[in-house]
Tab-separated table of C-alpha atoms in Angstrom:
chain	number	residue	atom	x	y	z
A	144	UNK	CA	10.022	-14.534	42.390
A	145	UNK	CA	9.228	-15.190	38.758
A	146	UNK	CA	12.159	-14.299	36.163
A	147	UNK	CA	11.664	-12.408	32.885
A	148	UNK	CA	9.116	-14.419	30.318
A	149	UNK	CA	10.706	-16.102	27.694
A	150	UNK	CA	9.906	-15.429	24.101
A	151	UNK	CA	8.371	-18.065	21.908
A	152	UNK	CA	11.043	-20.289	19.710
A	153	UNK	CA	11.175	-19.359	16.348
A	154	UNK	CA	10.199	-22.276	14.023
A	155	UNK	CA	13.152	-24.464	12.973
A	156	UNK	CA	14.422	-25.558	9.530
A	157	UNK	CA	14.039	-29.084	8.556
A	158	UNK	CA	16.657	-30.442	7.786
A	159	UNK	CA	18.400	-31.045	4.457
A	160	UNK	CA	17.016	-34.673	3.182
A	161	UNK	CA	19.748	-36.989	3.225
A	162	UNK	CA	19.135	-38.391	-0.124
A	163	UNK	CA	18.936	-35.499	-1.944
A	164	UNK	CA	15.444	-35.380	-2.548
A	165	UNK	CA	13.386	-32.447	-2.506
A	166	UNK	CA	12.636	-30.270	0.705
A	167	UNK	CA	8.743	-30.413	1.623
A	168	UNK	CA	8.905	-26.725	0.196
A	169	UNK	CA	11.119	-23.976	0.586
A	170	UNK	CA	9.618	-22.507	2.953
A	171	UNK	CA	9.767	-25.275	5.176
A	172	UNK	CA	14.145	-23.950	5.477
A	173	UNK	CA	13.951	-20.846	7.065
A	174	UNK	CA	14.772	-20.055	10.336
A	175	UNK	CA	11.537	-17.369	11.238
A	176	UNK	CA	13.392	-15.168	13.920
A	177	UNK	CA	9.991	-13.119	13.069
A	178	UNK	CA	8.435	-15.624	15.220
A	179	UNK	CA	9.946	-15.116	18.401
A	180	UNK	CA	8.104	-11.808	19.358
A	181	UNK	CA	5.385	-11.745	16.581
A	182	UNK	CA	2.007	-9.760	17.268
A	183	UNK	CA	-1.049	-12.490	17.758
A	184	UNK	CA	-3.683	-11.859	14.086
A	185	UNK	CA	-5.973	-9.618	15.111
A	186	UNK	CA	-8.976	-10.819	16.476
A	187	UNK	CA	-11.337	-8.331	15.355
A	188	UNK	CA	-12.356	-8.222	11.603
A	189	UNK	CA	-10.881	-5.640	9.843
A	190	UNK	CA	-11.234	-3.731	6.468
A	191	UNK	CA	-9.107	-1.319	4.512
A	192	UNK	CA	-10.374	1.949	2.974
A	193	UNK	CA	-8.518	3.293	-0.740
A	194	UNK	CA	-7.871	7.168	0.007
A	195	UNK	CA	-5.986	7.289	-3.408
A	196	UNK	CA	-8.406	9.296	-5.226
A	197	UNK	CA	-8.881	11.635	-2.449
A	198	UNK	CA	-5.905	12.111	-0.049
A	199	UNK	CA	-3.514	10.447	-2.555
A	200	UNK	CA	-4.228	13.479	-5.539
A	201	UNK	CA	-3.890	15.798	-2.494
A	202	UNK	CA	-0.142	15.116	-3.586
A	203	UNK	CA	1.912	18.452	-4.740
A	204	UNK	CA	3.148	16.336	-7.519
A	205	UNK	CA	-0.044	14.527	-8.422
A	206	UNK	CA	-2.105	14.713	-11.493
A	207	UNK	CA	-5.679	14.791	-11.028
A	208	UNK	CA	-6.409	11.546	-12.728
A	209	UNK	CA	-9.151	11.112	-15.993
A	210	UNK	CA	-12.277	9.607	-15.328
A	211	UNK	CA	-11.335	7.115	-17.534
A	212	UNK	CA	-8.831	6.208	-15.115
A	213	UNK	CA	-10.595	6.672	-11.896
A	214	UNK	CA	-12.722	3.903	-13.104
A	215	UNK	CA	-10.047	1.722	-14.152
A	216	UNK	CA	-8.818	1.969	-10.513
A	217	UNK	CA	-11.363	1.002	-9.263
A	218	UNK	CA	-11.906	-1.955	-10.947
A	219	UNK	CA	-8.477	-2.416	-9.908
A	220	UNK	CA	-8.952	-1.908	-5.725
A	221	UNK	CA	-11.789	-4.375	-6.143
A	222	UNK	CA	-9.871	-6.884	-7.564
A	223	UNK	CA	-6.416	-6.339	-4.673
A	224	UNK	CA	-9.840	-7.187	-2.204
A	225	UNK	CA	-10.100	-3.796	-0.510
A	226	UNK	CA	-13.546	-3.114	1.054
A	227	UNK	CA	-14.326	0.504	0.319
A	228	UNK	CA	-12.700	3.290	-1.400
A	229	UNK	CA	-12.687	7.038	-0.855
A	230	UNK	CA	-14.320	8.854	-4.159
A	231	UNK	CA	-13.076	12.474	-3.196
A	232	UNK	CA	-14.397	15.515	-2.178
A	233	UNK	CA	-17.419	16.477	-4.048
A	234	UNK	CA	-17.259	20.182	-2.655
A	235	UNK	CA	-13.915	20.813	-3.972
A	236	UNK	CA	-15.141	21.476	-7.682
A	237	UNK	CA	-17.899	20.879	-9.734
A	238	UNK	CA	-15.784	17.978	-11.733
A	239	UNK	CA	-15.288	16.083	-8.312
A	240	UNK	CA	-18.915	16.408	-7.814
A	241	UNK	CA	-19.569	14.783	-11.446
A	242	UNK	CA	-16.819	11.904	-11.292
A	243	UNK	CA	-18.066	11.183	-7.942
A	244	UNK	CA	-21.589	10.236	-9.504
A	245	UNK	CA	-20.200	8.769	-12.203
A	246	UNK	CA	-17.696	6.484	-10.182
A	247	UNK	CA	-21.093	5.865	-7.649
A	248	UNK	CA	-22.790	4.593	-11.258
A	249	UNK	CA	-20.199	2.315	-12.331
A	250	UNK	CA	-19.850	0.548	-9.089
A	251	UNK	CA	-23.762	-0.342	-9.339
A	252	UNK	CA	-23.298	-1.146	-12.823
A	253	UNK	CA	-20.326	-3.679	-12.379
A	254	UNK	CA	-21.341	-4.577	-9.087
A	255	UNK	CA	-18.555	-4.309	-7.727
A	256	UNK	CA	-18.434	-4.865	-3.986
A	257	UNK	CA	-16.883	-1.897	-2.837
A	258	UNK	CA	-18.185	0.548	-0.046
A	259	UNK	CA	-18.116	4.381	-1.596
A	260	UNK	CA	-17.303	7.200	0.490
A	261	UNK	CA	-16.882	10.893	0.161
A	262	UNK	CA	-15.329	13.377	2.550
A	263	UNK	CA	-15.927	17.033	3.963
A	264	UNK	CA	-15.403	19.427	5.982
A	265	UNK	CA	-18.065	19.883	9.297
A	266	UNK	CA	-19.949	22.718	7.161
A	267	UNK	CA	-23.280	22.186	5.961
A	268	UNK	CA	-22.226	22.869	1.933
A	269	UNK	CA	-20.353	20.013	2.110
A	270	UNK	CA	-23.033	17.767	3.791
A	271	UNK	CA	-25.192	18.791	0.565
A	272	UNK	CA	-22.510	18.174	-1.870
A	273	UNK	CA	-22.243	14.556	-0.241
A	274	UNK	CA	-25.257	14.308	-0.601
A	275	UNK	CA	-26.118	15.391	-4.027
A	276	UNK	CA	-23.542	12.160	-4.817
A	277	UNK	CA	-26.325	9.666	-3.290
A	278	UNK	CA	-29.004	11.495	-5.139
A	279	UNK	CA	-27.591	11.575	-8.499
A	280	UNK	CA	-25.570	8.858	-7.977
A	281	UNK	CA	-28.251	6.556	-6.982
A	282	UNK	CA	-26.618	4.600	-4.010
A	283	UNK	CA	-25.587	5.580	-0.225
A	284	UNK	CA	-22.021	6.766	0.508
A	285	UNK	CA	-20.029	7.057	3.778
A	286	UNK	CA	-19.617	10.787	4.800
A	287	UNK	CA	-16.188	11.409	6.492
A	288	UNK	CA	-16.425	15.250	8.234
A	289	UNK	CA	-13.436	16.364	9.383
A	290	UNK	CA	-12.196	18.896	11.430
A	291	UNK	CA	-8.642	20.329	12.885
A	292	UNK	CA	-8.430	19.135	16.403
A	293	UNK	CA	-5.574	19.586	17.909
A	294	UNK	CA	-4.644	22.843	19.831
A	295	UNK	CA	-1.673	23.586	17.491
A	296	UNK	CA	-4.796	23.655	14.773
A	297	UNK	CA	-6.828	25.246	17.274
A	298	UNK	CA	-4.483	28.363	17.925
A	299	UNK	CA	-3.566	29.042	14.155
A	300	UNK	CA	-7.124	29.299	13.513
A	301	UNK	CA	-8.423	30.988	16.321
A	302	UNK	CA	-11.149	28.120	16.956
A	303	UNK	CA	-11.903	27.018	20.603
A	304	UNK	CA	-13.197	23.398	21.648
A	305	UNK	CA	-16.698	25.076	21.534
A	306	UNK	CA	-16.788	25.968	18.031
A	307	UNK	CA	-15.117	22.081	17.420
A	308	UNK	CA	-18.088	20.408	18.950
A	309	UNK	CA	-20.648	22.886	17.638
A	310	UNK	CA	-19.677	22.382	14.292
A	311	UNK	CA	-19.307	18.745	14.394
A	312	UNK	CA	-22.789	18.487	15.671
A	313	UNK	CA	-24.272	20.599	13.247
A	314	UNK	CA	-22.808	18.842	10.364
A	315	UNK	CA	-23.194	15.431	11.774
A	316	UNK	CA	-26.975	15.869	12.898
A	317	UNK	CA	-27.843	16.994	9.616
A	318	UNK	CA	-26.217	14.043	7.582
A	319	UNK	CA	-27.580	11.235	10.131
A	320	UNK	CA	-31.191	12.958	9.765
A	321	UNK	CA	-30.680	12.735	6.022
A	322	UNK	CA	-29.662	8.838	6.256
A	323	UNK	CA	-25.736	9.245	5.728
A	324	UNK	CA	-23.376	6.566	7.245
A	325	UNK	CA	-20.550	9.350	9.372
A	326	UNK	CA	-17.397	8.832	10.132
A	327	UNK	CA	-15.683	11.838	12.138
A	328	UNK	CA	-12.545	12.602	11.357
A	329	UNK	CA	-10.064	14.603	14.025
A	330	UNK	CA	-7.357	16.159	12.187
A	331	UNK	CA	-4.330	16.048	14.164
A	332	UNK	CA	-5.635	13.334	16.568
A	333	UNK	CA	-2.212	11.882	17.405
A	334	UNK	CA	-1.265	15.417	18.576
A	335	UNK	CA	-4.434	16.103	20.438
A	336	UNK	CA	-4.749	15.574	24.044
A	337	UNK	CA	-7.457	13.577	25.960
A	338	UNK	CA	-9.272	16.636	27.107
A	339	UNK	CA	-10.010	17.598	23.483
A	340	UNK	CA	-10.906	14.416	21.918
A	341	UNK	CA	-13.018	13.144	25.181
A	342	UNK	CA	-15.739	15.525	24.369
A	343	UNK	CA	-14.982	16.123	20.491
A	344	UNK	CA	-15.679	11.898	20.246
A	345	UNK	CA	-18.406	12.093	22.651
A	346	UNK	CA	-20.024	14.611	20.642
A	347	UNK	CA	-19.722	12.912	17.509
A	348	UNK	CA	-21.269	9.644	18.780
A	349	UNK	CA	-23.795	11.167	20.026
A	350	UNK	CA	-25.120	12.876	16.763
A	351	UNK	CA	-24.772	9.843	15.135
A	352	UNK	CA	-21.052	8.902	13.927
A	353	UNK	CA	-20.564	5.663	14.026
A	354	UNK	CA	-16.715	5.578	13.144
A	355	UNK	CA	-14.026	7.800	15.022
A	356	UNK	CA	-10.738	8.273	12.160
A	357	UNK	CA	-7.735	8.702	14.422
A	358	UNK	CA	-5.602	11.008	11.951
A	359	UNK	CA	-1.753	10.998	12.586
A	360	UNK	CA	-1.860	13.911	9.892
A	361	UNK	CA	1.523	14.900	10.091
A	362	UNK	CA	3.388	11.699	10.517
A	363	UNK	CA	3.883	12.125	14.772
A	364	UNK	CA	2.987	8.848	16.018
A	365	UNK	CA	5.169	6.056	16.770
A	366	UNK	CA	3.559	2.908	16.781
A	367	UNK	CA	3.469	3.257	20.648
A	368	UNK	CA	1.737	6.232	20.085
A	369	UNK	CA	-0.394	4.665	17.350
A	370	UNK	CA	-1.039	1.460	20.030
A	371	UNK	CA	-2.086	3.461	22.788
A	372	UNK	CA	-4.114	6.445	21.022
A	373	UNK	CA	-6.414	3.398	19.460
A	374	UNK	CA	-6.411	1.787	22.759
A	375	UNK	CA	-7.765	4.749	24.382
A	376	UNK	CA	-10.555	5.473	21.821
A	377	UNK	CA	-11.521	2.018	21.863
A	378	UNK	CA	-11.846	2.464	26.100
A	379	UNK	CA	-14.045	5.759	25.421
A	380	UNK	CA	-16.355	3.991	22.795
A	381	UNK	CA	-16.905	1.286	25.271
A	382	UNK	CA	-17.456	3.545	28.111
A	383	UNK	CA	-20.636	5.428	26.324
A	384	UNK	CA	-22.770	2.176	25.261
A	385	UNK	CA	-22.666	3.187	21.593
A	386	UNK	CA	-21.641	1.555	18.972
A	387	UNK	CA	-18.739	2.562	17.339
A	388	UNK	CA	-15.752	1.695	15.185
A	389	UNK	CA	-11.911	2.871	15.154
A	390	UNK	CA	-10.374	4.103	11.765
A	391	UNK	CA	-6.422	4.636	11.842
A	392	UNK	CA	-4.938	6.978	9.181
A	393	UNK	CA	-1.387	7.432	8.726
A	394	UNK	CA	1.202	9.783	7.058
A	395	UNK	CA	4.421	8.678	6.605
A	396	UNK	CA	6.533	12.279	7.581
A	397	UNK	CA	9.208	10.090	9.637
A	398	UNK	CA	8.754	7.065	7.719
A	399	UNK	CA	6.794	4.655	10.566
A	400	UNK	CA	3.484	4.940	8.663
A	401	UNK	CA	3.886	0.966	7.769
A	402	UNK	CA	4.319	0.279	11.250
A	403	UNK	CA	1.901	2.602	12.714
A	404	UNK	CA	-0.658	0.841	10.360
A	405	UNK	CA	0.076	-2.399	11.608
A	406	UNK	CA	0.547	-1.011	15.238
A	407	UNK	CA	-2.703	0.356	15.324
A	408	UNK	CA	-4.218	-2.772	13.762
A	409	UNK	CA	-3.325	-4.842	16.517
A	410	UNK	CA	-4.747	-2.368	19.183
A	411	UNK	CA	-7.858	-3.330	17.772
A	412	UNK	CA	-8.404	-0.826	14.865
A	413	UNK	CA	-10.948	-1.768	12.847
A	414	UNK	CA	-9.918	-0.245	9.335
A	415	UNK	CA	-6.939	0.700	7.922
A	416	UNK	CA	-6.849	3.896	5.534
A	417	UNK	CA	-4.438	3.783	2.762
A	418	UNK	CA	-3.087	5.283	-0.292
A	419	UNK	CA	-1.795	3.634	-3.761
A	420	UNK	CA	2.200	3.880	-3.401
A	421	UNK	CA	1.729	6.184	-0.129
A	422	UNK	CA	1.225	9.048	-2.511
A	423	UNK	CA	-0.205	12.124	-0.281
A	424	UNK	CA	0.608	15.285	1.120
A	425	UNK	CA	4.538	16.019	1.638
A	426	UNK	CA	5.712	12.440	2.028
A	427	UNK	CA	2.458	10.716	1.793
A	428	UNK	CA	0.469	8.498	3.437
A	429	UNK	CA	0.587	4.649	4.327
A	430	UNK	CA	1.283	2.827	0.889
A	431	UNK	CA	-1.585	0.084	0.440
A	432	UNK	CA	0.209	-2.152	-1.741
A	433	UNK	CA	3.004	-2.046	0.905
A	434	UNK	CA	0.414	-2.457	3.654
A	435	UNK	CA	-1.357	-5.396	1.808
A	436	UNK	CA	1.713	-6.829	0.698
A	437	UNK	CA	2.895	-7.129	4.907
A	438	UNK	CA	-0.557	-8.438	5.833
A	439	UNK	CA	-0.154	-11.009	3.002
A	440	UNK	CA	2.918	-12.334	4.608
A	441	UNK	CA	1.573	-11.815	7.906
A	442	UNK	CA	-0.528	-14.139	7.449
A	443	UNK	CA	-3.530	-11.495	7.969
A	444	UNK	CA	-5.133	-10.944	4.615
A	445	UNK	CA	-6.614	-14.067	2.671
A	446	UNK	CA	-7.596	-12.241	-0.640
A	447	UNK	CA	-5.268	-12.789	-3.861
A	448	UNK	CA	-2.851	-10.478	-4.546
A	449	UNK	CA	-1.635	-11.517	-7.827
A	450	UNK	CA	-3.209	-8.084	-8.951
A	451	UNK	CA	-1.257	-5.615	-6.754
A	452	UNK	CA	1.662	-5.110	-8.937
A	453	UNK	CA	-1.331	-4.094	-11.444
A	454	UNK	CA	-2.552	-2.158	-9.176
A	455	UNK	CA	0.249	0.089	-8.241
A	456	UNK	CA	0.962	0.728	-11.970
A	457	UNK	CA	-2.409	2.072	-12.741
A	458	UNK	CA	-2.247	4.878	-9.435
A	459	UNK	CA	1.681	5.511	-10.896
A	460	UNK	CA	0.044	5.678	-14.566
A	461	UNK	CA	-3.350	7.827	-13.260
A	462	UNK	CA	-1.375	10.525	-11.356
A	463	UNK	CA	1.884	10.694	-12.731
A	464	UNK	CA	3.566	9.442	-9.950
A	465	UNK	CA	6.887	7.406	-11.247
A	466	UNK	CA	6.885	4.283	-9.403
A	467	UNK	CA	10.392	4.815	-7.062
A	468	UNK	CA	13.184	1.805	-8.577
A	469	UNK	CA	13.867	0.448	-5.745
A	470	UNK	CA	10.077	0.201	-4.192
A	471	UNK	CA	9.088	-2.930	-2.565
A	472	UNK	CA	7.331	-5.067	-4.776
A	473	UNK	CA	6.718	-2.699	-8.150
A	474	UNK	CA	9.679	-1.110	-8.060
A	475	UNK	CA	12.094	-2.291	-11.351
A	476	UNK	CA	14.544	-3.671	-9.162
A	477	UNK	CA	12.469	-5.520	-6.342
A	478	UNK	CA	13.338	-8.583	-8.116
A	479	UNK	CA	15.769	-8.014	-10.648
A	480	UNK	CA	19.930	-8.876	-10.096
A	481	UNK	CA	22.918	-8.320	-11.872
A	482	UNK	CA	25.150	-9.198	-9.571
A	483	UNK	CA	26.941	-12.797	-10.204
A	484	UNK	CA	26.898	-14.156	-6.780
A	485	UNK	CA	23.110	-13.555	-6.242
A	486	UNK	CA	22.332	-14.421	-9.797
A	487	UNK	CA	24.212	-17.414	-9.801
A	488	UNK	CA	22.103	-19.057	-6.700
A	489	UNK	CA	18.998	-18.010	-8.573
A	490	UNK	CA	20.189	-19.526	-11.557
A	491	UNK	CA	20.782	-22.728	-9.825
A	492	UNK	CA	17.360	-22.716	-8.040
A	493	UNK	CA	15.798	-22.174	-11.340
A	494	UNK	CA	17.724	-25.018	-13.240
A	495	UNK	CA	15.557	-27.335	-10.070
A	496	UNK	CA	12.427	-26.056	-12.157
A	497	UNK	CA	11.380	-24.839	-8.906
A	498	UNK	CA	10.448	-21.208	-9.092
A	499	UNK	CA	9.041	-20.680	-5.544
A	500	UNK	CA	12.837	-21.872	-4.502
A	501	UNK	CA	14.811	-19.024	-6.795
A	502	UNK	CA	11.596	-16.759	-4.920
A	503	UNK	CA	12.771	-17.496	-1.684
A	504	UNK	CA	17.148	-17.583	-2.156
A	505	UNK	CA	17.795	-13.961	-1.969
A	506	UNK	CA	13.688	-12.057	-1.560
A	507	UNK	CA	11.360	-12.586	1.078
A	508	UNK	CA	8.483	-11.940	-1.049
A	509	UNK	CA	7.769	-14.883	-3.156
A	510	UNK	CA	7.754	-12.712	-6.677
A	511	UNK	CA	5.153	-15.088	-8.562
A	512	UNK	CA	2.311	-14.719	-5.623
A	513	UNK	CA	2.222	-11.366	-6.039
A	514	UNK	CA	2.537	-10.664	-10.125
A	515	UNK	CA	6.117	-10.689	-10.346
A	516	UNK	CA	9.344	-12.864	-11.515
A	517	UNK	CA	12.563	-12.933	-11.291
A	518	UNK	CA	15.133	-11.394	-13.201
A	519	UNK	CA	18.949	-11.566	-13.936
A	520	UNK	CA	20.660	-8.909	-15.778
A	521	UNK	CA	23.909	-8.333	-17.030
A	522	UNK	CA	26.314	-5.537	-15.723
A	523	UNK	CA	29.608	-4.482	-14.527
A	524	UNK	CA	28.860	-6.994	-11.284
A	525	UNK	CA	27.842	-10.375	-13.073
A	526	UNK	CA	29.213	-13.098	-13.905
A	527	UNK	CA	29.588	-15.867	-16.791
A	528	UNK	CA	25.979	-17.306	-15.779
A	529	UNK	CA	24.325	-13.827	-16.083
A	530	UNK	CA	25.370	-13.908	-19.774
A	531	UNK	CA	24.423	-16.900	-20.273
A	532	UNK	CA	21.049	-17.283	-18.338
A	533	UNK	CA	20.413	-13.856	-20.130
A	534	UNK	CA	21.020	-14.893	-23.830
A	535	UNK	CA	19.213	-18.704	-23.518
A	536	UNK	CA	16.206	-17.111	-21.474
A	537	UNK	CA	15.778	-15.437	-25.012
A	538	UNK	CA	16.433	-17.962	-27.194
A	539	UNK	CA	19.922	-16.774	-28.241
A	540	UNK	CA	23.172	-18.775	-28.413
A	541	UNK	CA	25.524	-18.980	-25.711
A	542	UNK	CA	28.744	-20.039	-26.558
A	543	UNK	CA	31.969	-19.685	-24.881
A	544	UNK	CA	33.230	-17.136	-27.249
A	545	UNK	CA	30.329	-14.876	-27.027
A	546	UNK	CA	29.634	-14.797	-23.631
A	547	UNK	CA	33.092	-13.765	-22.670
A	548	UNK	CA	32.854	-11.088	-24.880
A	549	UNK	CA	29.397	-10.140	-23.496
A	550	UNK	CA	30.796	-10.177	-19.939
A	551	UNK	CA	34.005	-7.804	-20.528
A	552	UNK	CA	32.170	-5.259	-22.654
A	553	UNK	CA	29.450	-5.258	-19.620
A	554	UNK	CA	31.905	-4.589	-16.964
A	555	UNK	CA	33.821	-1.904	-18.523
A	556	UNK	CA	30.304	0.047	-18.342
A	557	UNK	CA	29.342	1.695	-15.389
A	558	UNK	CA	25.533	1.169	-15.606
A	559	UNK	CA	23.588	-1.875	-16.411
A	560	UNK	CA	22.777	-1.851	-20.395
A	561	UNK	CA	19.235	-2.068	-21.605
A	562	UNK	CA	18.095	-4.928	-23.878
A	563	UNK	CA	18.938	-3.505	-26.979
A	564	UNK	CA	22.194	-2.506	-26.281
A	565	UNK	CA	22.727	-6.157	-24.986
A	566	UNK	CA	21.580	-7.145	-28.697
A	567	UNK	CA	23.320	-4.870	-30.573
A	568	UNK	CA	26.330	-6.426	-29.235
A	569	UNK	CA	25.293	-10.066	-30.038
A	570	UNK	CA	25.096	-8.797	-33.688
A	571	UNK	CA	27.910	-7.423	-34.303
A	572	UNK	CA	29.740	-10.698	-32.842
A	573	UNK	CA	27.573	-12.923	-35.416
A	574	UNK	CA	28.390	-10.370	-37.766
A	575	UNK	CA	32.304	-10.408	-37.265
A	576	UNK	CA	32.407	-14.286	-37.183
A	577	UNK	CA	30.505	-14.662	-40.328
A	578	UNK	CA	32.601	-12.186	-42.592
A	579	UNK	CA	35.655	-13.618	-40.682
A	580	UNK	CA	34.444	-16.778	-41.790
């Protein structure tokens, strides 16, 4: 009788040279617990799809961005390496209509690589609007139709699974026949049972979608549920003979939308839908740059990603979403210190000239990869080598006399200072010595 399985070893440190010499890389000292249960890559190709500028401004506390802007981002979502982007819903208003022509135009004009899509509901008005986009927009888009699936959705709005696959049909027939790519979106999916999305999916294929979104709209799913919901569409798809692709999209309501994402991935979804900062409805969605960032480090995602932090400023800048402090990555304080312990090692790393070292002592996200540095503040937590790392970073003097003076006014605050207050401080000490002197 065979025992339990044994996990993997996690990769171990080398060790320390003896000599003193430098460590292959810094990497090359940590002890990757991560390794001992880690979920194999994906072996299906996968791509990502920006829902920014249409579930993301779906946000309460969004801004419905300029055009000027809209563009911008999408320069932007090119360069982070994402495949296709959502434009919005051209049957909302006659202004989404417009920027979604416009937005078709300048990705022809740049040439940017980027897949466009629009979305819908499964009514035929909004099969025209989409398709009044390719007309006047002079290049195909991917419809998404969607419709409320689960029985929750079904009982508030009187709807039966009749009506559901009816509708679908209608709307999906008539883009197919007009030459639109579909993907068929269930609202609700990850609260629907089998018995509804059996014959919703079946329907859909059948018409002509070739891409089934699995919607966790309310942020239900655990990534168990996530795993075996894309397992079980993937088993259906097989089980017609058509061809057929798994989208996974994600709210974040109980906070698991990361993991769902990833969860879903490694069932064998093959895209990923995701918003800029996880801006959406209530709590949002999956955060891309988040999602990107963990597929980065995964080991997952190949593209450079020294634009994210870009990236993530332009959505905050575009809707008017303030970037949280303490959000991974872009946030202000995903790599800034002013504690002296922490800032101290840093310090230390950096006096090696060895930035990817001070990257690694106390963040595992090397800072420079991704846009970002390192930074060391002064507060009512430093130390004598915040001072000073913080006045010769800038060129200032350091002396003994100053920086003790620096440190106790800083801890008698109870908030780090800004710059200028920092400088204004420095003055008035040059100031005093050279009167006193």
């Amino acid at each position: 009788m065979s025992g339990p399985s044994t996990p993997s070893s996690p990769r171990a440190p080398a060790p320390l040279p003896p000599d003193g010499s430098p460590p292959a890389s810094p990497e090359s000292l940590i002890y990757d617990w991560n390794q001992a249960e880690a979920a194999p890559r994906p072996p299906q190709p996968f791509g990502l799809i920006d829902e920014t500028l249409r579930d993301g401004i779906q946000s309460p506390s969004a801004t419905h961005p300029s055009l000027e802007d809209k563009l911008e981002l999408l320069e932007l979502i090119q360069a982070i390496g994402v495949d296709s982007v959502n434009l919005g819903m051209p049957c909302s208003s006659p202004r989404a209509l417009a920027d979604a022509v416009a937005m078709s135009r300048h990705i022809q004009a740049r040439r940017l690589t980027l897949t466009p899509a629009v979305a819908g509901r499964t009514v035929l008005g909004d099969v025209e609007r989409a398709l009044d986009v390719v007309q006047q927009g002079g290049m195909p888009v991917v419809l998404y139709v969607f419709i409320g699936a689960s029985t929750l959705r079904q009982w508030a709005e009187g709807w039966n699974l009749d009506f559901l696959a009816k509708a679908s049909a209608s709307a999906i027939s008539l883009a197919v026949r007009e030459g639109l790519e579909v993907a068929f979106v269930t609202e609700d999916t990850s609260r629907a049972s089998p018995e509804i999305l059996d014959p919703l999916f079946r329907t859909a294929l059948g018409h002509g979608a070739r891409r089934l979104v699995l919607c966790d709209t309310v942020g239900h799913a655990t990534p168990a549920g996530a795993r075996a919901l894309v397992r079980w569409t993937r088993r259906l798809i097989a089980s017609t003979g058509v061809p057929g692709q798994v989208e996974w999209h994600g709210h974040n309501d109980r906070g698991l939308s990361l993991d769902n994402a990833l969860a879903a991935l490694s069932a064998g979804a093959d895209r990923l839908q995701a918003c800029g900062l996880g801006v959406g409805e209530r709590v949002g969605n999956t955060a891309m740059d988040v999602l990107l960032l963990n597929l980065k480090l995964l080991g997952w995602y190949e593209h450079d990603l020294s634009r994210l932090a870009d990236y993530t400023r332009k959505v905050s800048e575009a809707l008017c979403i303030p970037i949280p402090f303490n959000h991974p990555l872009s946030g202000r304080d995903a790599f800034r210190t002013g504690t002296g312990v922490h800032a101290s090692a840093i310090i230390k790393a950096l006096g090696r000239d060895d930035g990817r070292l001070a990257d690694h002592l106390y963040s595992s996200i090397p800072a420079r990869e991704f846009g970002r540095e390192q930074r060391i503040e002064v507060g009512f937590m430093s130390g004598l080598s915040n001072v000073r790392f913080w006045l010769e970073s800038r060129g200032l003097p350091s002396n003994e006399p100053l920086c003790q003076e620096l440190l106790a006014w800083a801890k008698g605050r109870d908030s780090l200072p800004r710059e200028e207050e920092i400088l204004q401080v420095v003055d008035a000490s040059h100031y005093r010595k050279q009167t006193a002197g």
